[in-house]
XYZ file of C-alpha atoms in Angstrom:
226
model
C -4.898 169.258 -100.450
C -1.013 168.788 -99.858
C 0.046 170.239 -96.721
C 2.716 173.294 -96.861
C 6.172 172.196 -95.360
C 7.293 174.242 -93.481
C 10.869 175.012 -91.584
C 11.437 176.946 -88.927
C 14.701 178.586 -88.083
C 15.260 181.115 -84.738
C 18.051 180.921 -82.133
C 15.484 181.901 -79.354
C 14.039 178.083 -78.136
C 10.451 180.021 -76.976
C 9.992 181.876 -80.745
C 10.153 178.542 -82.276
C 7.708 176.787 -79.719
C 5.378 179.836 -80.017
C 5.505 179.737 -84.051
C 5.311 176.149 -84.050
C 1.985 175.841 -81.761
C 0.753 178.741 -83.955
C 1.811 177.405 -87.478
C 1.252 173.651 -86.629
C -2.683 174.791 -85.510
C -3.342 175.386 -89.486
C -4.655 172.252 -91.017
C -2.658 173.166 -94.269
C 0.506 173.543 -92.613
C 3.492 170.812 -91.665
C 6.138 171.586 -89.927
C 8.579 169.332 -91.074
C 11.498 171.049 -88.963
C 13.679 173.516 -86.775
C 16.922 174.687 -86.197
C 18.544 177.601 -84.041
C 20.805 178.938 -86.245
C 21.491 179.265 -89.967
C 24.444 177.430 -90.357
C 21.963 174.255 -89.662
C 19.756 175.618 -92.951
C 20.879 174.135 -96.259
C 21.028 170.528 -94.062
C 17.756 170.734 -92.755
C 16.468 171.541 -96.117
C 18.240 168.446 -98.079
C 16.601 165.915 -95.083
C 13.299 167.837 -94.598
C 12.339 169.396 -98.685
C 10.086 172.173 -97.003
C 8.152 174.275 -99.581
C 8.784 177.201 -97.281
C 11.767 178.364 -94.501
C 10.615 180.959 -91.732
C 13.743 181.939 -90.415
C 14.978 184.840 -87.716
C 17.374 187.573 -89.214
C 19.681 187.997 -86.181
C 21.502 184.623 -85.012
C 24.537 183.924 -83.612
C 26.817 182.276 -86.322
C 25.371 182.530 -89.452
C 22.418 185.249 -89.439
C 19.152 184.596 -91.432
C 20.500 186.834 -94.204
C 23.512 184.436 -94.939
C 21.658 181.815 -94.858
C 19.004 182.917 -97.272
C 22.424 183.773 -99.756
C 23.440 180.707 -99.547
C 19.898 178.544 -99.776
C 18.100 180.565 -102.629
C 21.342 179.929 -104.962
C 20.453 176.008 -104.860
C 18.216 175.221 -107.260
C 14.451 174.158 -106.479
C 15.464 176.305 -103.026
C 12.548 176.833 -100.878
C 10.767 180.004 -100.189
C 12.439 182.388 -97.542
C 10.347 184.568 -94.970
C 12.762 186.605 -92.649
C 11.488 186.929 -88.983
C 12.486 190.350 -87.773
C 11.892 193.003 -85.052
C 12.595 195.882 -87.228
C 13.044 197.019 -90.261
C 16.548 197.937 -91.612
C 16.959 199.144 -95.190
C 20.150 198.005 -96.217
C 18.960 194.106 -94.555
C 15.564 194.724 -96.496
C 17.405 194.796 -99.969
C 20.044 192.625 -99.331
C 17.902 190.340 -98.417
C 15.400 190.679 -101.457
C 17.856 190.696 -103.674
C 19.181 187.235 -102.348
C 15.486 186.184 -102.874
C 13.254 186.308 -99.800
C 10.154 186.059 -100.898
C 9.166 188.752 -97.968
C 9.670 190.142 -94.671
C 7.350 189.381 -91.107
C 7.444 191.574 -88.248
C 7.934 189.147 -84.705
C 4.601 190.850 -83.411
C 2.585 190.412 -86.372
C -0.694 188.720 -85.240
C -0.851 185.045 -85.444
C -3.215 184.575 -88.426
C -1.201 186.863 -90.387
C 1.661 184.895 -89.937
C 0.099 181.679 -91.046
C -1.545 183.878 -93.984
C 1.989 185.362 -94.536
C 2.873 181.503 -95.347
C 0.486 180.659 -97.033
C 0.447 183.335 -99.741
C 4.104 182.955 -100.404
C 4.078 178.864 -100.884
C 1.695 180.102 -103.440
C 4.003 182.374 -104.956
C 3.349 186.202 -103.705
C 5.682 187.862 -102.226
C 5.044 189.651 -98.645
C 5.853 192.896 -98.326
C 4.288 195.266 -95.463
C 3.864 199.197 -96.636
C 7.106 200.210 -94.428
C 9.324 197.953 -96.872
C 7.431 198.956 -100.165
C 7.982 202.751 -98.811
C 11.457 201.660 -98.477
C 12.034 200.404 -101.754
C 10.613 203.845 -103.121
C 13.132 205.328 -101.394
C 16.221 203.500 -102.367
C 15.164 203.978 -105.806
C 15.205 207.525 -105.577
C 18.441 207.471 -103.532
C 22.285 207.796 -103.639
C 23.605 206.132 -106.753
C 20.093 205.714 -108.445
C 21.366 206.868 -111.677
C 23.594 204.074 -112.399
C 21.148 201.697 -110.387
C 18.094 202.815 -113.626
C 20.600 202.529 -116.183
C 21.768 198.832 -115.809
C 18.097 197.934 -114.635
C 17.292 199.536 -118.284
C 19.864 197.740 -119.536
C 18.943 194.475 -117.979
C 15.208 194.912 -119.373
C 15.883 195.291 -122.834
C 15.583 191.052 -122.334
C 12.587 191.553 -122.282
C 9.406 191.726 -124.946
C 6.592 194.410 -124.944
C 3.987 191.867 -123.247
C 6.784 190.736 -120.647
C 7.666 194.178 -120.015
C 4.001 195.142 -118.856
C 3.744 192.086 -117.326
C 6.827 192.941 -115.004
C 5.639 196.457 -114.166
C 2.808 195.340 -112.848
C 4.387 192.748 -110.526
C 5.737 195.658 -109.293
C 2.778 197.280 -108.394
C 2.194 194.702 -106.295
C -0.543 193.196 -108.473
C -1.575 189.278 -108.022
C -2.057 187.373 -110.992
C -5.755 187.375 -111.030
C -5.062 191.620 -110.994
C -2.396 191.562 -113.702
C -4.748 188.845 -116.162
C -7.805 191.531 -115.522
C -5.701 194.487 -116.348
C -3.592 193.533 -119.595
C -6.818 191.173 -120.905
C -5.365 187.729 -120.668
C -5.561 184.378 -118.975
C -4.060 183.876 -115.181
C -2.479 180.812 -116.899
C -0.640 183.223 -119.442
C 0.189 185.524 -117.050
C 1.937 183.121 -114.980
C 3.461 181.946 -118.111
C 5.291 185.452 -118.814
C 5.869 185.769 -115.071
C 8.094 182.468 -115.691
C 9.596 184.132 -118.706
C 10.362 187.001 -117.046
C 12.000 185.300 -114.315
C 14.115 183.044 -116.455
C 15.527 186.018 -119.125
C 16.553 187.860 -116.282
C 17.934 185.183 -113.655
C 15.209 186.015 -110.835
C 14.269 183.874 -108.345
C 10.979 185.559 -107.755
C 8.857 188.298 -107.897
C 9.970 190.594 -105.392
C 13.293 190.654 -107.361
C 10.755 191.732 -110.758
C 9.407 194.582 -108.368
C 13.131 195.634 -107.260
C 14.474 195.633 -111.035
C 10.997 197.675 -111.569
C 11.758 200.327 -109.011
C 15.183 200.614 -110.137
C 14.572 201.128 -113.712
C 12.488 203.735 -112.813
C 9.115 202.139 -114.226
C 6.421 202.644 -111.969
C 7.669 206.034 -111.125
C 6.492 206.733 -114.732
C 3.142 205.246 -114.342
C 3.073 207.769 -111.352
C 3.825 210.680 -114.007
C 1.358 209.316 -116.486
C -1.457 209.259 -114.309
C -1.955 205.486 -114.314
């Protein structure tokens, strides 16, 4: 089994000891490099190709959020994981909408850190229930008119099969989950996640579930009953 590469990127010298002895413990798991702040990033990442970048929101010159701008607009950019100590709306969607994959809290427990990794070199986003509460929110908040609209707008891309498909990355469904629900392979589902993704210029599939909430979709499964 290829090991995940991994870089990690926090301004605070004991973080990135502790996450490295914790990280570099999991037999799947390389840690292929570190920095200390995120102006060192898109560098690292040329010399280093990790499949995933754990990286610290709050640094000193460039912050993680910058940094994950900048490094998701590259193409083949790794996956980003923020580190944070909090959660902050308007950092949570600026920074899925830049393309993290996902969000971990500094005191989550070590083996869901490493699982945290894991599941997003595979492709699933991490999201804890405070920012999927969040998201609800913003969806329902100031300006969330216009917001549906052009995320209506933007869908119309987007076939019948590709449509349900999307919804229910929205939900929070894994493939497996999606393939039982709509009665088709996990290989086709991934294959309409990729369509999805390429008709409307996603990185990944927490930016699906954000052009989901804003087009108001899963709050009609809520009124349907489903």
């Amino acid at each position: 089994m290829t090991a995940i590469r991994l870089l990690l990127v926090d301004d605070d010298p004991l973080v990135r000891a502790g996450l490295s002895f914790m990280l570099g413990g999991a037999d799947d798991i390389e840690i292929v490099g570190e920095a200390a702040d995120g102006s060192e990033v898109e560098a690292l990442v040329d010399r280093t190709r990790p499949d995933v970048v754990l990286m610290d929101i709050r640094m000193p010159s460039v912050d993680g959020l910058t940094a994950t701008e900048r490094l998701r607009g590259r193409k083949d950019a790794p996956q980003v994981v923020l580190l944070t100590t909090f959660h902050a709306d308007d950092q949570v969607l600026r920074a899925l909408r830049a393309g993290a994959a996902g969000f971990v809290l500094k005191d989550t427990p070590p083996a869901e850190i490493v699982a945290a990794v894991r599941r997003v070199a595979a492709g699933d986003p991490v999201l804890s229930p405070t920012v999927t509460r969040q998201l609800m929110d913003h969806a329902a908040g100031a300006a969330a008119d216009t917001r549906r609209t052009r995320a209506r707008e933007r869908l119309t891309a987007l076939n019948d099969r590709e449509r349900e498909v999307a919804v229910a990355v929205g939900r929070g469904l894994s493939n497996a989950d999606i393939a039982a629900g709509l009665f088709m392979s996990v290989a086709t589902v991934k294959t309409h996640v990729s369509r999805v993704l390429a008709k409307l210029d996603l990185n990944n599939r927490v930016q699906i579930a954000l052009l989901a909430y804003d087009a108001g979709l899963l709050e009609e499964l809520g009124d349907n009953g489903h």
